[in-house]
Short mmCIF file of C-alpha atoms in Angstrom, two decimals:
data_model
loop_
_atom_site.label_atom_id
_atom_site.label_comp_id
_atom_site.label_asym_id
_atom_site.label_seq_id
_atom_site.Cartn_x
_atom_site.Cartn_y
_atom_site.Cartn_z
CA UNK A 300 0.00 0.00 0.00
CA UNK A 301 1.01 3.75 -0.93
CA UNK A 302 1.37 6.08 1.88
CA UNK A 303 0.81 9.88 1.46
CA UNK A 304 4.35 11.21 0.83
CA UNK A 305 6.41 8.10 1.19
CA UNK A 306 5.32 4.49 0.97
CA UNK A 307 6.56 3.71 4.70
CA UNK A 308 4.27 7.19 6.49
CA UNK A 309 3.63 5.54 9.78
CA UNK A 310 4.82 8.78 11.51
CA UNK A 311 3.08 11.17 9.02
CA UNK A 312 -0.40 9.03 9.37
CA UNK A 313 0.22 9.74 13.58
CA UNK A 314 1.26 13.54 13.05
CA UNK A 315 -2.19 13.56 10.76
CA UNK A 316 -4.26 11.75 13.07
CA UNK A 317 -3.03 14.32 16.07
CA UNK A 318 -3.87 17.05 14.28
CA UNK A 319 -7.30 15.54 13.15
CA UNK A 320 -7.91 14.58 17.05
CA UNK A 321 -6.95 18.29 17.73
CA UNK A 322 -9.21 20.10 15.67
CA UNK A 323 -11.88 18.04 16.98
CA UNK A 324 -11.51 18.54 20.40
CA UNK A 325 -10.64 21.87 19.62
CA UNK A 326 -14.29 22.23 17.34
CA UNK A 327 -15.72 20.55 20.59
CA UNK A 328 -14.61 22.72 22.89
CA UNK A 329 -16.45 25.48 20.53
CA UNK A 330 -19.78 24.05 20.16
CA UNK A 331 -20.03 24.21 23.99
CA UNK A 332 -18.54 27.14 24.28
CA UNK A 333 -21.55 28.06 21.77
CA UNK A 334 -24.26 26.46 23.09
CA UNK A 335 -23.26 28.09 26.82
CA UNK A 336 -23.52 31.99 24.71
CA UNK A 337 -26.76 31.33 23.27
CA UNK A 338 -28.29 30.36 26.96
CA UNK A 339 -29.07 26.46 25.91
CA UNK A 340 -28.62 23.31 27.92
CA UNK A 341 -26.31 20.65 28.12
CA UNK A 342 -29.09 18.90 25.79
CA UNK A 343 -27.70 21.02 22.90
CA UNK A 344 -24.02 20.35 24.43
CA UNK A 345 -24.80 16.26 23.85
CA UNK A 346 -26.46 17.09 20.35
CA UNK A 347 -23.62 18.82 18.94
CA UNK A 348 -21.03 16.17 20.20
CA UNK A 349 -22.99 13.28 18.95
CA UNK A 350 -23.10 15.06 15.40
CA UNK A 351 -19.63 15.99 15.95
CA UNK A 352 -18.49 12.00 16.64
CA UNK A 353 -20.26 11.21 13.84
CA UNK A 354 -18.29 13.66 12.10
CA UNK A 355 -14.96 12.30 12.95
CA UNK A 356 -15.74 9.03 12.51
CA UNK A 357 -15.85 9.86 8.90
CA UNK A 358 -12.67 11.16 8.84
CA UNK A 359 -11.26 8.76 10.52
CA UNK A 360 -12.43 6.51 7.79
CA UNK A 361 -12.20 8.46 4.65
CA UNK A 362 -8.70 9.87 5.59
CA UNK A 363 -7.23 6.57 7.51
CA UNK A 364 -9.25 3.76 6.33
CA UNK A 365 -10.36 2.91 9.99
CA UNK A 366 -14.06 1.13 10.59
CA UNK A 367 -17.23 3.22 9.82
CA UNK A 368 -18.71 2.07 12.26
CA UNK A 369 -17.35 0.39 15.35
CA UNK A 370 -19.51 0.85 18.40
CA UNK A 371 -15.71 0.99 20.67
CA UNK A 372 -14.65 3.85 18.80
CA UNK A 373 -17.57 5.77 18.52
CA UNK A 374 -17.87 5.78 22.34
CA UNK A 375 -14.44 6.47 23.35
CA UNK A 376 -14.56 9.38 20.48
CA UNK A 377 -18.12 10.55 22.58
CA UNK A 378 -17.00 10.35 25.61
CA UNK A 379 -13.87 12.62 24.94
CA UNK A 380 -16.06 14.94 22.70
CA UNK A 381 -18.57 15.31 25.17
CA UNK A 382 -15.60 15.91 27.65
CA UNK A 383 -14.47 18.56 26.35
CA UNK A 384 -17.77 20.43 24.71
CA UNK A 385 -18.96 20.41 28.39
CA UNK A 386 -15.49 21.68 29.76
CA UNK A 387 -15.99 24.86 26.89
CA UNK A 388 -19.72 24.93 27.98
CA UNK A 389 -19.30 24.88 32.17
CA UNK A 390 -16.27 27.58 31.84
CA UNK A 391 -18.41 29.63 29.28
CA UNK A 392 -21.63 30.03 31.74
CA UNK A 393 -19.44 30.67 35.03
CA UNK A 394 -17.79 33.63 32.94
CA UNK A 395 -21.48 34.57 31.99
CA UNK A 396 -23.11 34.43 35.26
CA UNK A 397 -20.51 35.65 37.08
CA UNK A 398 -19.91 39.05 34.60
CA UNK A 399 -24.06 39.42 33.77
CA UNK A 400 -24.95 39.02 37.23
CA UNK A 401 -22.33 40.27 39.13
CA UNK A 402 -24.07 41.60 41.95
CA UNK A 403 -25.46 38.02 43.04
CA UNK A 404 -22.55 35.71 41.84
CA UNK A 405 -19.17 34.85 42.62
CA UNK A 406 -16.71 32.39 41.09
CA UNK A 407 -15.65 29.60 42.96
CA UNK A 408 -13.57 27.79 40.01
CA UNK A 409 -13.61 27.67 36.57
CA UNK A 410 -16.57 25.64 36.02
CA UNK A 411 -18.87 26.93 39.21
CA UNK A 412 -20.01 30.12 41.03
CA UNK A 413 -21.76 30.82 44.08
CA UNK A 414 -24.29 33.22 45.48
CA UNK A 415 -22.75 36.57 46.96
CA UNK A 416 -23.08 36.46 50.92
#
């Protein structure tokens, strides 16, 4: 089998994959931080990762020639998705309550905030 540049491109397929693993967590990371700006729910959080999975299980195959569908990958690729699209959403609505409503909430961490005593 040809590789991309070379016909031996084990280390350019892994340098590919990273970066194909990056953008995704990266695009993620977005659609939470998204959903959190537009005041939805962790409902549209799920959504967008489960459309996003799908997404890179594609690539995965049309770039890689990995499985379509293999029900291991698929939830190991959701469960990091998810992971991160609710990282982007939970730091996204702390920064939102904590700036909108500043005279009733406090930060506690990134991802939380408390009432003012």
């Amino acid at each position: 089998m040809q590789g991309l540049f070379f016909e031996d491109d084990t280390t350019v397929r892994y340098f590919l994959r990273g970066i194909v693993m990056l953008l995704g967590f990266w695009t993620a990371w977005r659609a939470g931080k998204a959903a959190a700006e537009g005041w939805n729910g962790y409902r549209e959080v799920v959504i967008y990762a489960v459309l996003l999975t799908c997404a890179m299980q594609f690539l995965h195959y049309a770039l890689f020639q990995g499985p379509f569908i293999n029900a291991f990958y698929f939830s190991l690729d959701l469960v990091l998705l998810i992971g991160f699209a609710l990282a982007g959403f939970r730091i996204r609505r702390t920064k939102q309550m904590v700036q909108n409503y500043y005279w009733l909430y406090e930060p506690t961490s990134a991802f939380s905030w408390k009432n003012k005593d």
